[in-house]
Coordinates of C-alpha atoms and ligand atoms in Angstrom, one line a residue:
M1253 CA 54.7 97.5 149.0
D1254 CA 57.3 99.5 151.0
Y1255 CA 59.2 100.4 147.9
L1256 CA 56.1 102.2 146.5
Q1257 CA 56.1 104.4 149.5
N1258 CA 59.6 105.5 148.8
L1259 CA 59.0 106.1 145.1
V1260 CA 55.7 107.9 145.3
P1261 CA 55.2 111.1 147.5
E1262 CA 52.8 110.6 150.4
S1263 CA 50.1 112.9 148.9
L1264 CA 50.0 110.9 145.7
L1265 CA 49.7 107.5 147.3
P1266 CA 45.9 107.2 146.9
L1267 CA 46.3 107.9 143.1
S1268 CA 49.3 105.6 142.6
S1269 CA 47.2 102.6 141.9
T1270 CA 45.7 104.3 138.8
P1271 CA 49.0 104.7 136.8
L1272 CA 50.0 101.3 138.1
L1273 CA 46.8 99.8 136.8
L1274 CA 47.2 101.7 133.5
A1275 CA 50.8 100.6 133.2
T1276 CA 49.9 97.0 133.9
G1277 CA 47.0 97.1 131.4
T1278 CA 49.1 98.6 128.7
L1279 CA 51.9 96.1 129.2
G1280 CA 49.3 93.3 129.2
V1281 CA 47.8 94.5 125.9
A1282 CA 51.3 94.9 124.4
L1283 CA 52.2 91.4 125.4
I1284 CA 49.0 90.0 123.9
G1285 CA 49.7 92.0 120.8
I1286 CA 53.2 90.6 120.5
I1287 CA 51.9 87.1 121.1
M1288 CA 49.2 87.5 118.5
G1289 CA 51.8 88.8 116.1
L1290 CA 49.8 92.0 115.6
F1291 CA 53.1 93.9 115.1
G1292 CA 54.6 91.4 112.7
R1293 CA 52.2 91.4 109.8
K1294 CA 54.4 93.0 107.3
N1295 CA 56.0 90.9 104.6
H1296 CA 59.7 90.7 105.6
M1297 CA 60.8 89.1 102.4
P1298 CA 59.1 90.7 99.4
V1299 CA 60.3 89.0 96.1
E1300 CA 58.4 90.8 93.4
G1301 CA 60.9 92.3 90.9
R1302 CA 63.9 91.0 92.9
T1303 CA 66.3 88.3 91.8
V1304 CA 66.5 85.0 93.7
L1305 CA 69.2 82.4 93.2
I1306 CA 68.3 78.9 94.4
T1307 CA 70.7 75.9 94.6
G1308 CA 69.2 72.5 94.3
A1309 CA 66.4 74.0 92.3
S1310 CA 65.8 71.3 89.8
E1311 CA 64.0 68.8 92.0
G1312 CA 62.1 68.4 95.2
M1313 CA 61.8 71.3 97.6
G1314 CA 64.1 73.6 95.6
R1315 CA 62.0 73.3 92.5
S1316 CA 58.8 74.0 94.4
V1317 CA 60.4 77.1 96.0
A1318 CA 61.4 78.3 92.6
I1319 CA 57.9 77.9 91.2
Q1320 CA 56.3 79.5 94.1
L1321 CA 58.6 82.5 94.1
A1322 CA 58.1 82.9 90.3
R1323 CA 54.4 83.1 91.1
K1324 CA 55.1 85.9 93.5
G1325 CA 56.9 87.9 90.8
A1326 CA 60.6 87.1 91.3
H1327 CA 63.3 86.7 88.7
I1328 CA 64.9 83.2 89.3
I1329 CA 68.2 81.6 88.8
L1330 CA 68.2 77.8 89.2
V1331 CA 71.4 76.0 90.1
S1332 CA 72.1 72.3 90.2
R1333 CA 74.2 69.8 88.2
N1334 CA 71.9 67.9 85.8
V1335 CA 71.2 70.1 82.7
G1336 CA 68.3 68.1 81.5
R1337 CA 66.5 68.4 84.8
L1338 CA 67.3 72.1 85.0
E1339 CA 65.7 72.7 81.6
E1340 CA 62.6 70.9 82.6
A1341 CA 62.4 72.7 85.9
L1342 CA 63.0 76.1 84.2
A1343 CA 60.0 75.4 81.9
D1344 CA 57.8 74.8 85.0
V1345 CA 59.1 77.9 86.7
Q1346 CA 58.6 80.0 83.6
A1347 CA 55.0 78.8 83.3
A1348 CA 54.3 79.9 86.8
A1349 CA 55.5 83.5 86.3
K1350 CA 53.3 86.3 87.6
S1351 CA 54.3 88.7 84.9
P1352 CA 55.7 86.6 82.1
A1353 CA 56.5 89.7 80.0
T1354 CA 59.0 91.1 82.5
Q1355 CA 60.2 88.3 84.8
R1356 CA 63.5 86.6 83.8
F1357 CA 64.6 83.1 84.4
R1358 CA 67.7 81.1 83.8
W1359 CA 69.7 78.1 85.0
I1360 CA 73.4 77.6 85.8
S1361 CA 74.8 74.1 86.1
A1362 CA 77.3 73.7 89.0
D1363 CA 78.3 71.1 91.5
V1364 CA 78.1 72.7 94.9
S1365 CA 80.6 70.2 96.4
E1366 CA 83.4 71.6 94.3
P1367 CA 85.7 74.0 96.0
D1368 CA 85.2 77.6 94.9
Y1369 CA 82.2 76.7 92.6
A1370 CA 80.3 79.7 93.9
S1371 CA 82.6 82.4 92.4
A1372 CA 81.8 81.3 88.8
V1373 CA 78.1 80.9 89.6
I1374 CA 77.8 84.4 91.2
A1375 CA 79.9 86.0 88.4
E1376 CA 77.5 84.5 85.8
A1377 CA 74.5 85.5 87.8
I1378 CA 75.7 89.1 88.1
A1379 CA 76.5 89.4 84.4
W1380 CA 73.0 88.0 83.5
N1381 CA 71.4 90.3 86.1
G1382 CA 72.7 93.6 84.5
G1383 CA 75.6 93.9 86.9
A1384 CA 73.7 93.5 90.2
A1385 CA 74.1 90.5 92.5
P1386 CA 71.0 88.4 93.3
D1387 CA 69.0 89.9 96.2
I1388 CA 68.1 86.6 97.8
V1389 CA 70.2 83.4 97.8
W1390 CA 68.6 80.2 99.1
C1391 CA 70.8 77.1 99.5
V1392 CA 68.6 74.1 99.1
A1393 CA 71.0 71.6 97.4
G1394 CA 71.5 68.7 99.8
M1395 CA 71.8 65.0 100.0
S1396 CA 71.5 62.3 102.7
T1397 CA 73.1 58.9 103.1
P1398 CA 71.6 57.5 106.2
M1399 CA 73.8 54.7 107.6
L1400 CA 74.9 53.2 110.9
W1401 CA 78.3 54.7 111.9
E1402 CA 79.9 51.3 112.1
E1403 CA 78.8 50.4 108.5
E1404 CA 81.3 50.1 105.7
G1405 CA 81.5 53.3 103.8
S1406 CA 80.0 55.6 106.4
M1407 CA 83.0 57.8 106.7
A1408 CA 83.2 58.4 102.9
A1409 CA 79.4 59.1 103.1
A1410 CA 80.0 61.6 105.9
R1411 CA 82.6 63.5 103.9
R1412 CA 80.4 63.6 100.9
N1413 CA 77.4 64.8 102.9
M1414 CA 79.6 67.5 104.5
D1415 CA 80.9 68.6 101.1
V1416 CA 77.4 69.0 99.6
N1417 CA 75.3 70.0 102.6
Y1418 CA 77.8 72.1 104.5
F1419 CA 80.5 73.3 102.2
G1420 CA 78.0 73.7 99.3
A1421 CA 76.1 76.3 101.3
A1422 CA 79.2 77.7 103.1
E1423 CA 80.9 78.6 99.8
M1424 CA 77.8 80.1 98.3
S1425 CA 77.1 82.2 101.4
R1426 CA 80.7 83.5 101.5
T1427 CA 80.8 84.5 97.9
I1428 CA 77.4 86.3 97.9
L1429 CA 78.2 88.0 101.2
K1430 CA 81.4 89.4 99.8
E1431 CA 79.3 91.1 97.2
W1432 CA 76.5 92.2 99.5
L1433 CA 78.8 93.5 102.2
S1434 CA 81.3 95.4 100.1
P1435 CA 81.5 99.1 100.7
E1436 CA 80.4 99.9 97.1
N1437 CA 77.2 98.1 97.8
S1438 CA 76.4 99.9 101.1
T1439 CA 73.0 101.4 101.1
S1440 CA 71.4 102.3 104.4
P1441 CA 70.1 100.4 107.5
K1442 CA 66.6 101.1 106.3
S1443 CA 66.9 99.6 102.8
E1444 CA 65.3 96.3 102.0
P1445 CA 67.6 93.6 103.3
K1446 CA 69.2 90.8 101.3
H1447 CA 68.5 87.3 102.4
I1448 CA 70.8 84.3 102.7
I1449 CA 68.8 81.2 103.5
F1450 CA 70.2 77.8 104.5
T1451 CA 68.3 74.5 104.4
A1452 CA 68.9 72.2 107.4
S1453 CA 66.6 69.5 108.9
V1454 CA 64.7 68.9 112.1
L1455 CA 67.5 66.4 112.8
T1456 CA 69.5 69.5 113.7
F1457 CA 67.3 69.8 116.8
F1458 CA 67.0 66.2 117.7
A1459 CA 69.3 63.5 116.3
I1460 CA 68.2 59.9 115.9
A1461 CA 70.0 56.6 115.2
G1462 CA 70.9 55.9 111.5
Y1463 CA 71.7 59.4 110.3
S1464 CA 75.3 59.8 111.4
P1465 CA 76.8 60.6 108.0
Y1466 CA 74.2 63.3 107.5
T1467 CA 73.1 65.0 110.7
P1468 CA 76.4 66.7 111.6
S1469 CA 76.5 68.4 108.2
K1470 CA 73.2 70.1 109.0
W1471 CA 74.2 71.0 112.6
A1472 CA 77.3 72.7 111.0
L1473 CA 75.0 74.8 109.0
R1474 CA 73.3 76.1 112.1
G1475 CA 76.6 77.0 113.6
L1476 CA 77.5 78.9 110.5
A1477 CA 74.2 80.7 110.3
D1478 CA 74.3 81.9 113.9
T1479 CA 77.8 83.1 113.5
L1480 CA 76.9 85.0 110.3
E1481 CA 73.8 86.4 112.1
S1482 CA 76.1 87.8 114.7
E1483 CA 78.6 89.2 112.2
M1484 CA 76.0 91.0 110.2
H1485 CA 75.7 93.6 113.0
L1486 CA 79.1 94.8 111.8
Y1487 CA 77.6 96.0 108.5
P1488 CA 74.6 98.3 109.4
D1489 CA 74.7 99.9 106.0
N1490 CA 74.5 96.6 104.2
P1491 CA 71.5 94.9 105.7
V1492 CA 71.4 91.1 105.3
K1493 CA 69.1 88.7 107.0
V1494 CA 70.3 85.1 107.7
H1495 CA 67.8 82.3 107.9
V1496 CA 67.7 78.5 108.4
V1497 CA 64.8 76.4 107.2
Y1498 CA 64.3 73.1 109.1
P1499 CA 62.1 70.7 107.1
A1500 CA 61.0 67.3 108.5
T1501 CA 60.6 64.5 105.9
I1502 CA 59.9 65.7 102.4
T1503 CA 58.5 63.3 99.8
S1504 CA 61.0 64.2 97.2
P1505 CA 63.3 62.3 94.7
G1506 CA 66.0 62.7 97.3
F1507 CA 63.9 60.9 99.9
E1508 CA 63.6 57.9 97.5
R1509 CA 67.4 57.9 97.2
E1510 CA 68.1 58.1 100.9
N1511 CA 65.7 55.3 101.6
A1512 CA 68.0 53.0 99.7
T1513 CA 70.7 53.2 102.4
K1514 CA 68.5 53.9 105.4
P1515 CA 69.0 51.5 108.3
G1516 CA 65.9 49.7 109.5
I1517 CA 66.0 51.5 112.9
A1518 CA 65.8 54.9 111.2
F1519 CA 62.7 53.8 109.3
E1520 CA 61.3 52.5 112.6
L1521 CA 61.9 55.8 114.5
E1522 CA 60.5 58.1 111.8
K1523 CA 57.5 56.0 111.2
G1524 CA 54.4 58.0 112.1
E1525 CA 56.2 61.3 111.9
S1526 CA 54.8 63.9 109.6
V1527 CA 55.7 63.7 105.9
E1528 CA 55.1 66.7 103.6
T1529 CA 55.2 67.2 99.9
P1530 CA 57.9 69.5 98.4
D1531 CA 55.1 72.0 97.6
T1532 CA 53.9 72.2 101.2
V1533 CA 57.4 72.5 102.6
A1534 CA 58.2 75.3 100.1
E1535 CA 54.9 77.1 100.9
R1536 CA 55.4 76.9 104.7
S1537 CA 59.1 77.9 104.4
I1538 CA 58.3 80.9 102.4
A1539 CA 55.5 81.9 104.9
G1540 CA 58.1 81.7 107.7
L1541 CA 60.6 83.9 105.8
E1542 CA 57.8 86.4 105.0
A1543 CA 57.0 86.5 108.7
G1544 CA 60.7 87.4 109.3
D1545 CA 61.7 84.2 111.1
H1546 CA 65.4 83.5 111.7
F1547 CA 64.8 79.8 112.2
V1548 CA 61.9 78.6 110.0
T1549 CA 60.1 75.3 110.9
V1550 CA 57.3 73.8 108.8
T1551 CA 55.6 71.4 111.3
I1552 CA 54.3 71.7 114.8
L1553 CA 56.8 69.1 116.0
G1554 CA 59.6 71.1 114.3
R1555 CA 58.6 74.2 116.2
L1556 CA 58.6 72.3 119.5
M1557 CA 62.0 70.9 118.7
R1558 CA 63.3 74.3 117.7
C1559 CA 62.2 75.9 120.9
G1560 CA 63.8 73.1 122.9
V1561 CA 67.4 74.0 121.7
M1562 CA 67.5 77.7 121.1
G1563 CA 70.7 78.4 123.1
G1564 CA 72.1 81.7 121.9
S1565 CA 70.2 81.7 118.6
T1566 CA 67.9 84.6 117.6
R1567 CA 64.3 84.0 118.6
N1568 CA 61.4 84.4 116.2
N1569 CA 59.2 85.6 119.1
W1570 CA 61.0 85.9 122.4
I1571 CA 57.9 85.3 124.5
I1572 CA 56.3 82.4 122.7
D1573 CA 59.7 80.7 122.0
T1574 CA 60.7 81.0 125.6
V1575 CA 57.5 79.7 127.1
I1576 CA 57.4 76.8 124.7
G1577 CA 61.0 76.1 125.5
W1578 CA 60.2 75.6 129.2
F1579 CA 57.9 72.7 128.4
V1580 CA 60.1 70.8 125.8
P1581 CA 62.4 69.2 128.4
I1582 CA 59.4 67.6 130.0
I1583 CA 58.2 66.3 126.6
Y1584 CA 61.7 65.0 125.9
F1585 CA 61.6 62.9 129.1
F1586 CA 58.8 60.8 127.6
V1587 CA 60.0 61.0 123.9
L1588 CA 63.5 59.7 124.8
M1589 CA 62.0 56.9 126.9
D1590 CA 59.8 55.9 123.9
I1591 CA 62.6 56.2 121.4
N1592 CA 65.3 54.4 123.4
G1593 CA 62.7 51.8 124.2
K1594 CA 62.1 51.3 120.4
I1595 CA 65.8 51.0 119.8
A1596 CA 66.3 48.5 122.5
K1597 CA 63.4 46.5 121.2
Y1598 CA 64.8 46.6 117.7
A1599 CA 68.2 45.4 119.0
K1600 CA 66.5 42.5 120.7
T1601 CA 64.5 41.4 117.6
H1602 CA 67.3 42.0 115.0
G1603 CA 70.4 41.0 116.9
H1604 CA 73.8 42.6 116.6
P1605 CA 74.0 45.1 113.6
N1606 CA 76.9 43.0 112.1
T1607 CA 74.4 40.3 111.4
Y1608 CA 71.9 42.5 109.4
P1609 CA 71.5 41.4 105.8
K1610 CA 73.7 43.4 103.4
K1611 CA 71.9 46.2 101.5
A1612 CA 72.1 46.2 97.7
V1613 CA 73.7 49.6 97.3
Ligands
NDP2265 N1 63.9 64.8 101.8 C1 63.9 65.0 103.1 O1 63.3 64.2 103.8 C2 64.6 66.1 103.8 C3 65.5 66.9 103.1 N2 66.1 68.0 103.7 C4 66.9 68.9 103.0 O2 66.1 69.7 102.2 C5 66.7 70.1 101.0 C6 65.9 69.6 99.8 O3 65.7 68.2 99.9 P1 64.9 67.4 98.8 O4 63.7 68.2 98.3 O5 64.8 66.0 99.3 O6 66.0 67.4 97.6 P2 66.2 66.4 96.4 O7 67.3 65.4 96.8 O8 64.9 65.8 95.9 O9 66.9 67.3 95.3 C7 68.1 67.8 95.5 C8 68.4 69.0 94.6 O10 69.8 69.4 94.8 C9 70.5 69.2 93.7 N3 71.9 68.8 94.1 C10 72.2 67.7 94.8 N4 73.5 67.5 94.9 C11 74.0 68.6 94.3 C12 75.4 69.0 94.0 N5 76.4 68.4 94.5 N6 75.5 70.2 93.4 C13 74.5 70.9 92.9 N7 73.2 70.5 93.1 C14 73.0 69.4 93.8 C15 69.8 68.2 92.8 O11 70.0 68.4 91.4 P3 71.3 67.6 90.7 O12 71.2 66.2 91.1 O13 71.0 67.7 89.2 O14 72.5 68.3 91.0 C16 68.4 68.6 93.1 O15 68.0 69.7 92.4 C17 68.1 69.4 101.0 O16 69.1 70.3 101.6 C18 67.9 68.2 102.0 O17 69.1 67.8 102.7 C19 65.8 68.3 105.0 C20 64.9 67.5 105.7 C21 64.3 66.3 105.2
VSD2266 C1 59.5 67.8 121.5 C2 59.6 67.2 120.3 C3 59.6 65.7 120.1 C4 60.4 65.2 119.0 C5 60.1 63.7 118.6 C6 61.1 63.4 117.5 C7 60.8 62.0 116.8 C8 61.8 61.8 115.7 C9 61.6 62.6 114.5 C10 62.4 62.1 113.3 C11 62.1 62.8 112.1 C12 63.1 62.5 111.0 C13 63.0 63.5 109.9 C14 64.2 63.3 109.0 C15 64.3 64.4 108.0 C16 65.6 64.4 107.3 O1 66.4 65.2 107.4 C17 66.0 63.2 106.4 N1 64.9 62.6 105.8 C18 67.0 63.6 105.4 O2 67.8 62.5 105.1

């Protein structure tokens, strides 16, 4: 307590405990307030009357996102390859509109794995949107070819996963950011921000056997998102928020497809983990974005996994994320023991992977 004596004049010492108490009390209440999210109740991503472009919007999570944002009053542009499925999805999105008389919807067919595909998509979107770029761009398009790294074809699969999952989102983000960040489109630091949203996977936080062609493409997205988050500080008059959504298993058409190549060990390891419908994942993702989260998770396990590997990434809540992060290494000690035990047991019962029966793919 010596330092107190130096700071506070002798005559005031008897009183010094009052301001100290007050200060501690105020700090305590403020901390609880932050923890309870009392200061974060505002909607950080209003969509009513704004234009949202969604890639991968014809099926699965992307389609659910489009429907739910239409329900909240957004104008929607759906992007994917198959025109028949886009038309069907557009009808569902239209039927969900909050104000059918004023909301506008359209689809644009494009393959996100093609170099420079985004220029034509964004040009078309701007022309349709009366000369203004979409306000929110959500890259959902993705694919997964789970395989063992040693399997025939895993390298081709890895390149394909990278082209769709990483470059598909990278090209789109670059094209839309060029629009949003141009000096002609400067507004003010206080104006409603634009949003670029990437869709990764919880495998970005914790990698498991059997997903080698896929997981790195989602890790790459995180690297890009954090870099962009940092770069956005260079453009205070063009506010843009960068987000990454990290779903766990989604019961989508894509999930059916990936199960065709999925190695037995991957089935084994994800057995018992949470599985959500596209609607639930969309709903929770949108809730996270509305709460202003940089990294959005949709399950409790996903949140734990996120807090375990924050590194230099922007926190959603510095106090909660930090405290949870302290405990995750302890949990991982047991998780890894369990998972590595399961893998060892699988190896024992199934023999060398070269002897596995060939998959009919
Ligand atoms: N399913 C899961 O378990 C998980 C999925 N994810 C990720 O979440 C996102 C949504 O997944 P999910 O709901 O399963 O998606 P689906 O596989 O069910 O649907 C994918 C959508 O993306 C479109 N798409 C796929 N490839 C391309 C392409 N090359 N160019 C343009 N559009 C394309 C598809 O339409 P079309 O074929 O007509 O082009 C479709 O609309 C993806 O990024 C996925 O990687 C993350 C964690 C778990
Ligand atoms: C402290 C936290 C403990 C963590 C325990 C982790 C257990 C393993 C979870 C594996 C889940 C796999 C989801 C795959 C989703 C996906 O991206 C694919 N379906 C797409 O192909």
